[in-house]
């Protein structure tokens, strides 16, 4: 008897929460029971070597590998159709963007949806791969799995807190509606998604990001990071893309406020990459925090750094459900998160971490109290040591879709 076939699509394997969540899913799948094909638009990213050997990584394909690379580069390769589609998407998005209010423009999330919609006619079909029992689109936009893959059932993942972004429902609704299931990573994500798309309630299933405690702990032992994060004083750590959502541009001011409260031997390390790096460096310089806010850049394996920190801090403006917060909890690190809309779905305030206000002064006050209450931090660690924050049994929800 042939095993069920599963197809999974993802952009690439760069450093990011969705990518780490995908690794959790891939590791949890039992390939003695199912065949798994992973299709990455680009074979790039620090996490490429971490794709399990048991997973069949499909070859990279023209068209798909041109979705996010510079247009000049793909024109040199002769990928004229995709280049035209992206040019058209840029014009369509510009026309749409001009109709928005200033606040909507700031939080609009539809640029890449226009790219996916305009480019898909120029992408080759993937139906020659045969029919799958289940096709998974792990990160939006979800047009590829919807329109290019043949499968008995299709599921699209939500990783975004829709209460914190402006949504072009006219553009997105037909795509979401084409799937048999929509997988939400938390009740809060479900709630905010259904406010934007109430007609899709019957398609929602909740599947948490799958994390393996054993894998995280094993990875945490692979490196000695004491040269980069010296073991003296208090070390705070954040991990994530350098982007608006993560709020790292406010970290220098928060740190300055902490130092003004009397802390001396205190540093805040940030692992990541992204377009906001020049802005963050500018804010570091403006605040004079070069010795206290340190950008470590990309790291193939962030877990030894999480293990080495004293407090893990997630100062985000918004999150779907932070993978890194859960990873820090697996490594028994006290966690401080800002009060973004989904924070309470991850942290039990005063039990396994602290939720602090999102404004800079409130955040600084909360971190200050956490540092001063050593007994409370020790209690958090003891609680985390007694609870398993891994959740590999979530894979059964995926297999049940078969």
mmCIF file of C-alpha atoms in Angstrom:
data_model
loop_
_atom_site.group_PDB
_atom_site.id
_atom_site.type_symbol
_atom_site.label_atom_id
_atom_site.label_comp_id
_atom_site.label_asym_id
_atom_site.label_seq_id
_atom_site.Cartn_x
_atom_site.Cartn_y
_atom_site.Cartn_z
ATOM 1 C CA UNK A 1 0.000 0.000 0.000
ATOM 2 C CA UNK A 2 1.361 3.420 -1.002
ATOM 3 C CA UNK A 3 2.006 5.934 1.730
ATOM 4 C CA UNK A 4 0.071 9.215 1.723
ATOM 5 C CA UNK A 5 1.930 12.049 -0.018
ATOM 6 C CA UNK A 6 2.368 15.503 1.515
ATOM 7 C CA UNK A 7 3.564 18.602 -0.368
ATOM 8 C CA UNK A 8 4.893 21.618 1.589
ATOM 9 C CA UNK A 9 5.731 25.036 0.128
ATOM 10 C CA UNK A 10 7.881 27.705 1.779
ATOM 11 C CA UNK A 11 9.729 30.788 0.460
ATOM 12 C CA UNK A 12 13.226 29.857 1.684
ATOM 13 C CA UNK A 13 14.999 28.895 4.915
ATOM 14 C CA UNK A 14 16.284 32.234 6.200
ATOM 15 C CA UNK A 15 16.580 33.016 9.899
ATOM 16 C CA UNK A 16 13.012 33.508 11.097
ATOM 17 C CA UNK A 17 10.225 32.209 13.299
ATOM 18 C CA UNK A 18 8.166 30.690 10.489
ATOM 19 C CA UNK A 19 11.230 28.878 9.189
ATOM 20 C CA UNK A 20 11.968 27.445 12.634
ATOM 21 C CA UNK A 21 8.329 26.426 12.970
ATOM 22 C CA UNK A 22 8.609 24.632 9.628
ATOM 23 C CA UNK A 23 11.673 22.738 10.868
ATOM 24 C CA UNK A 24 9.602 21.608 13.840
ATOM 25 C CA UNK A 25 6.898 20.328 11.506
ATOM 26 C CA UNK A 26 9.400 18.547 9.253
ATOM 27 C CA UNK A 27 11.154 16.871 12.173
ATOM 28 C CA UNK A 28 7.851 15.698 13.658
ATOM 29 C CA UNK A 29 6.588 14.032 10.468
ATOM 30 C CA UNK A 30 7.110 10.255 10.438
ATOM 31 C CA UNK A 31 8.322 9.382 6.944
ATOM 32 C CA UNK A 32 7.750 5.708 7.641
ATOM 33 C CA UNK A 33 4.061 6.616 7.421
ATOM 34 C CA UNK A 34 4.003 9.503 4.913
ATOM 35 C CA UNK A 35 6.118 10.709 1.985
ATOM 36 C CA UNK A 36 7.001 14.399 2.255
ATOM 37 C CA UNK A 37 8.078 16.678 -0.602
ATOM 38 C CA UNK A 38 9.376 20.111 0.387
ATOM 39 C CA UNK A 39 9.308 22.775 -2.323
ATOM 40 C CA UNK A 40 11.272 25.951 -1.523
ATOM 41 C CA UNK A 41 10.977 28.884 -3.894
ATOM 42 C CA UNK A 42 14.676 29.544 -3.270
ATOM 43 C CA UNK A 43 17.260 27.164 -1.840
ATOM 44 C CA UNK A 44 18.731 29.849 0.387
ATOM 45 C CA UNK A 45 19.033 30.558 4.090
ATOM 46 C CA UNK A 46 20.967 29.565 7.183
ATOM 47 C CA UNK A 47 18.491 26.800 8.014
ATOM 48 C CA UNK A 48 18.989 24.861 4.769
ATOM 49 C CA UNK A 49 21.420 22.397 6.446
ATOM 50 C CA UNK A 50 18.849 21.726 9.181
ATOM 51 C CA UNK A 51 16.263 20.267 6.797
ATOM 52 C CA UNK A 52 15.989 16.615 7.913
ATOM 53 C CA UNK A 53 17.503 14.036 5.562
ATOM 54 C CA UNK A 54 14.222 12.103 5.627
ATOM 55 C CA UNK A 55 12.478 14.967 3.782
ATOM 56 C CA UNK A 56 12.580 14.988 -0.029
ATOM 57 C CA UNK A 57 13.757 18.469 -1.021
ATOM 58 C CA UNK A 58 12.483 19.148 -4.539
ATOM 59 C CA UNK A 59 14.766 20.971 -7.010
ATOM 60 C CA UNK A 60 14.606 24.747 -7.245
ATOM 61 C CA UNK A 61 12.635 25.934 -10.306
ATOM 62 C CA UNK A 62 12.847 28.919 -12.602
ATOM 63 C CA UNK A 63 10.046 31.360 -12.072
ATOM 64 C CA UNK A 64 9.564 30.467 -8.440
ATOM 65 C CA UNK A 65 13.182 31.343 -7.662
ATOM 66 C CA UNK A 66 12.609 34.812 -9.169
ATOM 67 C CA UNK A 67 9.800 35.953 -6.887
ATOM 68 C CA UNK A 68 11.971 37.864 -4.421
ATOM 69 C CA UNK A 69 15.320 38.411 -6.101
ATOM 70 C CA UNK A 70 16.224 41.761 -7.752
ATOM 71 C CA UNK A 71 14.372 42.324 -11.035
ATOM 72 C CA UNK A 72 17.607 43.306 -12.812
ATOM 73 C CA UNK A 73 19.080 39.937 -11.888
ATOM 74 C CA UNK A 74 16.156 37.876 -13.145
ATOM 75 C CA UNK A 75 16.033 39.902 -16.382
ATOM 76 C CA UNK A 76 19.663 38.903 -17.014
ATOM 77 C CA UNK A 77 18.547 35.283 -16.582
ATOM 78 C CA UNK A 78 15.831 35.729 -19.186
ATOM 79 C CA UNK A 79 12.936 35.403 -16.745
ATOM 80 C CA UNK A 80 10.952 38.068 -18.567
ATOM 81 C CA UNK A 81 7.450 36.864 -17.657
ATOM 82 C CA UNK A 82 8.064 36.985 -13.909
ATOM 83 C CA UNK A 83 9.845 40.324 -14.255
ATOM 84 C CA UNK A 84 6.842 41.746 -16.129
ATOM 85 C CA UNK A 85 4.474 40.337 -13.501
ATOM 86 C CA UNK A 86 6.452 41.984 -10.712
ATOM 87 C CA UNK A 87 6.552 45.306 -12.586
ATOM 88 C CA UNK A 88 2.780 45.086 -13.041
ATOM 89 C CA UNK A 89 2.332 44.239 -9.363
ATOM 90 C CA UNK A 90 4.365 47.291 -8.399
ATOM 91 C CA UNK A 91 2.073 49.535 -10.451
ATOM 92 C CA UNK A 92 -1.095 47.909 -9.096
ATOM 93 C CA UNK A 93 0.147 48.177 -5.520
ATOM 94 C CA UNK A 94 1.126 51.826 -5.974
ATOM 95 C CA UNK A 95 -2.385 52.670 -7.213
ATOM 96 C CA UNK A 96 -3.926 50.812 -4.268
ATOM 97 C CA UNK A 97 -1.485 52.272 -1.740
ATOM 98 C CA UNK A 98 -2.428 55.822 -2.739
ATOM 99 C CA UNK A 99 -6.028 55.161 -1.681
ATOM 100 C CA UNK A 100 -5.026 54.362 1.936
ATOM 101 C CA UNK A 101 -4.848 56.650 4.930
ATOM 102 C CA UNK A 102 -1.412 57.363 6.399
ATOM 103 C CA UNK A 103 -2.043 54.902 9.236
ATOM 104 C CA UNK A 104 -3.222 52.199 6.814
ATOM 105 C CA UNK A 105 -0.116 52.748 4.685
ATOM 106 C CA UNK A 106 2.098 52.211 7.727
ATOM 107 C CA UNK A 107 0.549 48.819 8.530
ATOM 108 C CA UNK A 108 -0.436 47.624 5.054
ATOM 109 C CA UNK A 109 0.551 44.007 4.370
ATOM 110 C CA UNK A 110 -0.550 43.532 0.774
ATOM 111 C CA UNK A 111 2.545 44.333 -1.331
ATOM 112 C CA UNK A 112 3.665 40.710 -1.778
ATOM 113 C CA UNK A 113 0.070 39.598 -2.318
ATOM 114 C CA UNK A 114 0.030 41.803 -5.413
ATOM 115 C CA UNK A 115 3.272 40.167 -6.543
ATOM 116 C CA UNK A 116 1.868 36.662 -6.098
ATOM 117 C CA UNK A 117 -1.369 37.560 -7.902
ATOM 118 C CA UNK A 118 0.381 39.222 -10.856
ATOM 119 C CA UNK A 119 3.185 36.684 -11.259
ATOM 120 C CA UNK A 120 1.264 33.402 -10.991
ATOM 121 C CA UNK A 121 0.244 33.283 -14.709
ATOM 122 C CA UNK A 122 3.959 33.156 -15.566
ATOM 123 C CA UNK A 123 4.827 30.336 -13.147
ATOM 124 C CA UNK A 124 4.969 26.769 -14.495
ATOM 125 C CA UNK A 125 2.486 24.261 -13.142
ATOM 126 C CA UNK A 126 3.691 21.747 -10.562
ATOM 127 C CA UNK A 127 0.999 19.209 -11.397
ATOM 128 C CA UNK A 128 3.507 16.931 -13.142
ATOM 129 C CA UNK A 129 4.626 16.018 -9.614
ATOM 130 C CA UNK A 130 1.385 14.047 -9.385
ATOM 131 C CA UNK A 131 -1.528 14.282 -7.011
ATOM 132 C CA UNK A 132 -0.801 14.730 -3.315
ATOM 133 C CA UNK A 133 -3.052 13.689 -0.477
ATOM 134 C CA UNK A 134 -2.319 16.965 1.331
ATOM 135 C CA UNK A 135 -0.679 20.186 0.144
ATOM 136 C CA UNK A 136 0.515 22.681 2.752
ATOM 137 C CA UNK A 137 1.212 26.352 2.080
ATOM 138 C CA UNK A 138 3.225 27.281 5.135
ATOM 139 C CA UNK A 139 3.674 31.026 4.625
ATOM 140 C CA UNK A 140 1.511 33.490 2.734
ATOM 141 C CA UNK A 141 0.841 34.533 0.071
ATOM 142 C CA UNK A 142 -0.664 31.149 -0.679
ATOM 143 C CA UNK A 143 -1.256 31.412 -4.428
ATOM 144 C CA UNK A 144 1.327 28.783 -5.401
ATOM 145 C CA UNK A 145 -0.245 25.859 -3.564
ATOM 146 C CA UNK A 146 -3.745 27.019 -4.465
ATOM 147 C CA UNK A 147 -3.150 27.350 -8.208
ATOM 148 C CA UNK A 148 -0.107 25.281 -9.147
ATOM 149 C CA UNK A 149 -0.323 22.070 -7.086
ATOM 150 C CA UNK A 150 -2.715 19.134 -7.488
ATOM 151 C CA UNK A 151 -3.911 17.744 -4.150
ATOM 152 C CA UNK A 152 -6.971 16.133 -2.602
ATOM 153 C CA UNK A 153 -6.857 18.586 0.298
ATOM 154 C CA UNK A 154 -5.065 21.878 0.772
ATOM 155 C CA UNK A 155 -4.262 23.828 3.943
ATOM 156 C CA UNK A 156 -2.865 27.348 4.357
ATOM 157 C CA UNK A 157 -1.143 28.590 7.514
ATOM 158 C CA UNK A 158 -1.742 31.848 9.411
ATOM 159 C CA UNK A 159 1.349 33.252 11.148
ATOM 160 C CA UNK A 160 0.147 36.870 11.411
ATOM 161 C CA UNK A 161 -1.778 38.805 14.016
ATOM 162 C CA UNK A 162 -4.359 40.401 11.729
ATOM 163 C CA UNK A 163 -5.363 42.944 14.351
ATOM 164 C CA UNK A 164 -1.998 44.650 13.831
ATOM 165 C CA UNK A 165 -1.908 44.955 10.032
ATOM 166 C CA UNK A 166 -4.043 46.578 7.354
ATOM 167 C CA UNK A 167 -5.591 43.896 5.147
ATOM 168 C CA UNK A 168 -6.672 44.082 1.521
ATOM 169 C CA UNK A 169 -9.584 41.677 1.982
ATOM 170 C CA UNK A 170 -10.683 41.946 -1.644
ATOM 171 C CA UNK A 171 -7.296 40.617 -2.789
ATOM 172 C CA UNK A 172 -6.766 38.013 -0.060
ATOM 173 C CA UNK A 173 -10.247 36.546 0.465
ATOM 174 C CA UNK A 174 -10.444 34.538 -2.804
ATOM 175 C CA UNK A 175 -7.083 32.923 -2.020
ATOM 176 C CA UNK A 176 -7.925 31.917 1.552
ATOM 177 C CA UNK A 177 -11.386 30.738 0.452
ATOM 178 C CA UNK A 178 -9.856 28.342 -2.075
ATOM 179 C CA UNK A 179 -8.313 26.169 0.645
ATOM 180 C CA UNK A 180 -10.021 23.284 2.407
ATOM 181 C CA UNK A 181 -8.498 24.275 5.755
ATOM 182 C CA UNK A 182 -6.825 27.307 7.297
ATOM 183 C CA UNK A 183 -4.396 26.471 10.104
ATOM 184 C CA UNK A 184 -4.097 29.087 12.849
ATOM 185 C CA UNK A 185 -1.228 28.947 15.320
ATOM 186 C CA UNK A 186 -3.164 30.368 18.299
ATOM 187 C CA UNK A 187 -6.669 31.350 19.461
ATOM 188 C CA UNK A 188 -5.684 35.024 19.302
ATOM 189 C CA UNK A 189 -4.548 34.634 15.679
ATOM 190 C CA UNK A 190 -7.857 32.940 14.930
ATOM 191 C CA UNK A 191 -9.841 35.744 16.529
ATOM 192 C CA UNK A 192 -8.054 38.539 14.652
ATOM 193 C CA UNK A 193 -8.164 36.611 11.355
ATOM 194 C CA UNK A 194 -11.915 36.054 11.583
ATOM 195 C CA UNK A 195 -12.500 39.744 12.226
ATOM 196 C CA UNK A 196 -11.017 40.335 8.776
ATOM 197 C CA UNK A 197 -12.522 37.226 7.147
ATOM 198 C CA UNK A 198 -15.654 36.176 9.104
ATOM 199 C CA UNK A 199 -16.961 34.047 6.226
ATOM 200 C CA UNK A 200 -14.040 31.607 6.643
ATOM 201 C CA UNK A 201 -14.854 30.461 10.176
ATOM 202 C CA UNK A 202 -15.799 26.939 9.076
ATOM 203 C CA UNK A 203 -12.336 26.405 7.547
ATOM 204 C CA UNK A 204 -10.286 27.243 10.657
ATOM 205 C CA UNK A 205 -8.328 24.615 12.551
ATOM 206 C CA UNK A 206 -5.811 25.419 15.283
ATOM 207 C CA UNK A 207 -2.347 23.851 15.066
ATOM 208 C CA UNK A 208 0.373 25.325 17.265
ATOM 209 C CA UNK A 209 3.903 25.818 15.968
ATOM 210 C CA UNK A 210 5.558 22.455 16.495
ATOM 211 C CA UNK A 211 8.733 22.566 18.544
ATOM 212 C CA UNK A 212 10.943 19.690 19.657
ATOM 213 C CA UNK A 213 12.405 20.263 23.125
ATOM 214 C CA UNK A 214 15.110 17.652 22.520
ATOM 215 C CA UNK A 215 16.209 19.276 19.246
ATOM 216 C CA UNK A 216 16.389 22.759 20.801
ATOM 217 C CA UNK A 217 18.379 21.544 23.797
ATOM 218 C CA UNK A 218 20.779 19.582 21.589
ATOM 219 C CA UNK A 219 21.392 22.609 19.370
ATOM 220 C CA UNK A 220 21.950 24.809 22.427
ATOM 221 C CA UNK A 221 24.965 22.692 23.460
ATOM 222 C CA UNK A 222 26.817 22.931 20.139
ATOM 223 C CA UNK A 223 28.584 26.281 20.604
ATOM 224 C CA UNK A 224 30.430 28.255 23.263
ATOM 225 C CA UNK A 225 29.332 31.868 22.746
ATOM 226 C CA UNK A 226 31.145 33.396 25.739
ATOM 227 C CA UNK A 227 33.416 35.449 23.441
ATOM 228 C CA UNK A 228 30.377 37.206 21.932
ATOM 229 C CA UNK A 229 28.276 37.280 25.099
ATOM 230 C CA UNK A 230 30.692 37.600 28.054
ATOM 231 C CA UNK A 231 29.400 36.004 31.253
ATOM 232 C CA UNK A 232 29.387 39.033 33.526
ATOM 233 C CA UNK A 233 26.659 41.466 34.439
ATOM 234 C CA UNK A 234 23.158 40.982 33.018
ATOM 235 C CA UNK A 235 22.693 39.903 29.404
ATOM 236 C CA UNK A 236 19.347 40.495 27.714
ATOM 237 C CA UNK A 237 18.683 38.860 24.336
ATOM 238 C CA UNK A 238 16.193 39.226 21.492
ATOM 239 C CA UNK A 239 16.056 37.154 18.308
ATOM 240 C CA UNK A 240 14.147 38.053 15.153
ATOM 241 C CA UNK A 241 14.128 39.943 11.885
ATOM 242 C CA UNK A 242 15.150 43.580 11.956
ATOM 243 C CA UNK A 243 11.734 44.870 10.969
ATOM 244 C CA UNK A 244 8.951 47.177 12.180
ATOM 245 C CA UNK A 245 7.018 44.396 13.918
ATOM 246 C CA UNK A 246 9.914 43.490 16.250
ATOM 247 C CA UNK A 247 10.319 47.083 17.528
ATOM 248 C CA UNK A 248 14.108 46.855 17.801
ATOM 249 C CA UNK A 249 14.393 50.513 16.782
ATOM 250 C CA UNK A 250 13.103 51.386 20.271
ATOM 251 C CA UNK A 251 15.541 49.117 22.130
ATOM 252 C CA UNK A 252 18.298 51.773 22.402
ATOM 253 C CA UNK A 253 15.916 54.204 24.110
ATOM 254 C CA UNK A 254 14.607 51.459 26.412
ATOM 255 C CA UNK A 255 18.189 50.548 27.320
ATOM 256 C CA UNK A 256 19.069 54.197 27.970
ATOM 257 C CA UNK A 257 16.136 54.414 30.378
ATOM 258 C CA UNK A 258 17.352 51.244 32.134
ATOM 259 C CA UNK A 259 20.814 52.719 32.632
ATOM 260 C CA UNK A 260 19.273 55.903 34.009
ATOM 261 C CA UNK A 261 17.602 53.717 36.653
ATOM 262 C CA UNK A 262 21.044 52.832 37.985
ATOM 263 C CA UNK A 263 21.977 49.630 36.104
ATOM 264 C CA UNK A 264 25.587 49.587 34.950
ATOM 265 C CA UNK A 265 26.790 46.185 33.758
ATOM 266 C CA UNK A 266 23.876 45.575 31.412
ATOM 267 C CA UNK A 267 23.835 44.672 27.720
ATOM 268 C CA UNK A 268 21.073 43.882 25.231
ATOM 269 C CA UNK A 269 22.092 41.586 22.366
ATOM 270 C CA UNK A 270 19.965 41.264 19.227
ATOM 271 C CA UNK A 271 20.309 38.385 16.745
ATOM 272 C CA UNK A 272 18.773 38.845 13.319
ATOM 273 C CA UNK A 273 18.875 40.642 9.986
ATOM 274 C CA UNK A 274 16.611 42.776 7.849
ATOM 275 C CA UNK A 275 15.815 46.127 6.322
ATOM 276 C CA UNK A 276 15.575 48.018 9.623
ATOM 277 C CA UNK A 277 19.250 47.466 10.487
ATOM 278 C CA UNK A 278 20.355 50.988 9.382
ATOM 279 C CA UNK A 279 17.509 52.510 11.431
ATOM 280 C CA UNK A 280 18.421 50.457 14.516
ATOM 281 C CA UNK A 281 22.095 51.420 14.219
ATOM 282 C CA UNK A 282 21.074 55.060 13.842
ATOM 283 C CA UNK A 283 18.988 54.842 17.028
ATOM 284 C CA UNK A 284 21.877 53.154 18.866
ATOM 285 C CA UNK A 285 24.176 56.036 17.905
ATOM 286 C CA UNK A 286 21.617 58.721 18.763
ATOM 287 C CA UNK A 287 21.119 57.215 22.229
ATOM 288 C CA UNK A 288 24.858 56.644 22.779
ATOM 289 C CA UNK A 289 24.200 52.969 23.452
ATOM 290 C CA UNK A 290 27.005 51.443 21.363
ATOM 291 C CA UNK A 291 28.426 49.621 24.411
ATOM 292 C CA UNK A 292 25.053 48.384 25.639
ATOM 293 C CA UNK A 293 22.969 47.432 22.574
ATOM 294 C CA UNK A 294 24.895 44.973 20.395
ATOM 295 C CA UNK A 295 23.672 43.654 17.050
ATOM 296 C CA UNK A 296 25.044 40.142 16.558
ATOM 297 C CA UNK A 297 23.606 39.742 13.061
ATOM 298 C CA UNK A 298 22.572 36.433 11.535
ATOM 299 C CA UNK A 299 23.264 33.227 13.424
ATOM 300 C CA UNK A 300 22.736 29.770 11.958
ATOM 301 C CA UNK A 301 22.081 28.455 15.451
ATOM 302 C CA UNK A 302 20.574 30.980 17.895
ATOM 303 C CA UNK A 303 20.001 28.441 20.677
ATOM 304 C CA UNK A 304 23.425 28.672 22.403
ATOM 305 C CA UNK A 305 22.882 32.433 22.677
ATOM 306 C CA UNK A 306 19.437 31.932 24.212
ATOM 307 C CA UNK A 307 20.958 29.443 26.655
ATOM 308 C CA UNK A 308 23.678 31.957 27.572
ATOM 309 C CA UNK A 309 21.419 34.968 28.218
ATOM 310 C CA UNK A 310 19.942 35.912 31.587
ATOM 311 C CA UNK A 311 16.568 37.164 30.325
ATOM 312 C CA UNK A 312 14.968 36.729 26.925
ATOM 313 C CA UNK A 313 13.064 39.866 25.822
ATOM 314 C CA UNK A 314 10.458 40.126 23.051
ATOM 315 C CA UNK A 315 9.680 43.876 22.706
ATOM 316 C CA UNK A 316 7.479 43.471 19.620
ATOM 317 C CA UNK A 317 4.795 45.790 18.331
ATOM 318 C CA UNK A 318 2.869 42.683 17.252
ATOM 319 C CA UNK A 319 3.341 38.916 16.853
ATOM 320 C CA UNK A 320 1.318 36.005 15.545
ATOM 321 C CA UNK A 321 2.802 33.603 18.075
ATOM 322 C CA UNK A 322 6.494 34.095 18.699
ATOM 323 C CA UNK A 323 8.463 30.906 18.085
ATOM 324 C CA UNK A 324 11.488 32.332 19.859
ATOM 325 C CA UNK A 325 9.581 33.017 23.061
ATOM 326 C CA UNK A 326 8.613 29.346 23.180
ATOM 327 C CA UNK A 327 12.198 28.304 22.427
ATOM 328 C CA UNK A 328 13.462 30.448 25.315
ATOM 329 C CA UNK A 329 10.896 28.790 27.567
ATOM 330 C CA UNK A 330 12.102 25.358 26.433
ATOM 331 C CA UNK A 331 15.605 26.435 27.498
ATOM 332 C CA UNK A 332 14.169 27.562 30.873
ATOM 333 C CA UNK A 333 14.950 31.240 30.402
ATOM 334 C CA UNK A 334 12.870 33.927 32.139
ATOM 335 C CA UNK A 335 10.927 35.751 29.441
ATOM 336 C CA UNK A 336 9.822 39.383 29.259
ATOM 337 C CA UNK A 337 7.403 40.265 26.454
ATOM 338 C CA UNK A 338 5.675 43.506 25.567
ATOM 339 C CA UNK A 339 1.898 43.557 25.761
ATOM 340 C CA UNK A 340 1.213 42.906 22.076
ATOM 341 C CA UNK A 341 -2.260 41.503 21.340
ATOM 342 C CA UNK A 342 -1.247 37.822 21.403
ATOM 343 C CA UNK A 343 1.177 38.006 24.363
ATOM 344 C CA UNK A 344 -1.169 36.307 26.823
ATOM 345 C CA UNK A 345 -1.384 33.248 24.561
ATOM 346 C CA UNK A 346 2.308 32.562 25.278
ATOM 347 C CA UNK A 347 3.209 33.964 28.671
ATOM 348 C CA UNK A 348 1.397 33.460 31.958
ATOM 349 C CA UNK A 349 2.194 36.811 33.518
ATOM 350 C CA UNK A 350 3.920 36.280 36.856
ATOM 351 C CA UNK A 351 4.086 32.489 36.411
ATOM 352 C CA UNK A 352 6.527 31.721 33.592
ATOM 353 C CA UNK A 353 7.398 35.256 32.521
ATOM 354 C CA UNK A 354 6.380 38.899 32.603
ATOM 355 C CA UNK A 355 4.227 40.970 30.246
ATOM 356 C CA UNK A 356 5.255 44.645 30.231
ATOM 357 C CA UNK A 357 3.702 47.764 28.648
ATOM 358 C CA UNK A 358 4.629 48.531 25.038
ATOM 359 C CA UNK A 359 5.677 52.148 25.586
ATOM 360 C CA UNK A 360 9.400 52.611 26.173
ATOM 361 C CA UNK A 361 9.168 53.840 29.773
ATOM 362 C CA UNK A 362 6.721 51.110 30.753
ATOM 363 C CA UNK A 363 8.888 48.469 29.074
ATOM 364 C CA UNK A 364 11.996 49.776 30.864
ATOM 365 C CA UNK A 365 10.171 49.764 34.210
ATOM 366 C CA UNK A 366 9.025 46.177 33.656
ATOM 367 C CA UNK A 367 12.489 44.936 32.715
ATOM 368 C CA UNK A 368 13.955 46.843 35.675
ATOM 369 C CA UNK A 369 11.605 45.143 38.117
ATOM 370 C CA UNK A 370 12.370 41.757 36.548
ATOM 371 C CA UNK A 371 16.114 42.243 37.014
ATOM 372 C CA UNK A 372 15.700 43.376 40.608
ATOM 373 C CA UNK A 373 13.416 40.488 41.570
ATOM 374 C CA UNK A 374 15.995 37.717 41.416
ATOM 375 C CA UNK A 375 13.798 35.430 43.500
ATOM 376 C CA UNK A 376 10.962 35.791 40.981
ATOM 377 C CA UNK A 377 13.306 35.048 38.056
ATOM 378 C CA UNK A 378 14.511 31.923 39.844
ATOM 379 C CA UNK A 379 10.874 30.921 40.387
ATOM 380 C CA UNK A 380 10.207 31.328 36.655
ATOM 381 C CA UNK A 381 13.186 29.120 35.860
ATOM 382 C CA UNK A 382 12.043 26.455 38.324
ATOM 383 C CA UNK A 383 8.546 26.494 36.821
ATOM 384 C CA UNK A 384 9.937 26.194 33.284
ATOM 385 C CA UNK A 385 12.158 23.281 34.321
ATOM 386 C CA UNK A 386 9.098 21.400 35.562
ATOM 387 C CA UNK A 387 7.063 21.895 32.385
ATOM 388 C CA UNK A 388 7.674 20.700 28.841
ATOM 389 C CA UNK A 389 7.107 23.479 26.328
ATOM 390 C CA UNK A 390 7.632 21.166 23.380
ATOM 391 C CA UNK A 391 4.496 20.041 21.568
ATOM 392 C CA UNK A 392 5.354 17.443 18.947
ATOM 393 C CA UNK A 393 1.961 15.784 19.474
ATOM 394 C CA UNK A 394 0.498 18.675 17.419
ATOM 395 C CA UNK A 395 1.625 16.723 14.345
ATOM 396 C CA UNK A 396 -1.401 14.450 14.845
ATOM 397 C CA UNK A 397 -3.638 17.375 13.876
ATOM 398 C CA UNK A 398 -1.788 17.604 10.574
ATOM 399 C CA UNK A 399 -1.990 13.873 9.924
ATOM 400 C CA UNK A 400 -5.710 13.896 10.757
ATOM 401 C CA UNK A 401 -6.236 16.089 7.692
ATOM 402 C CA UNK A 402 -5.297 13.045 5.610
#
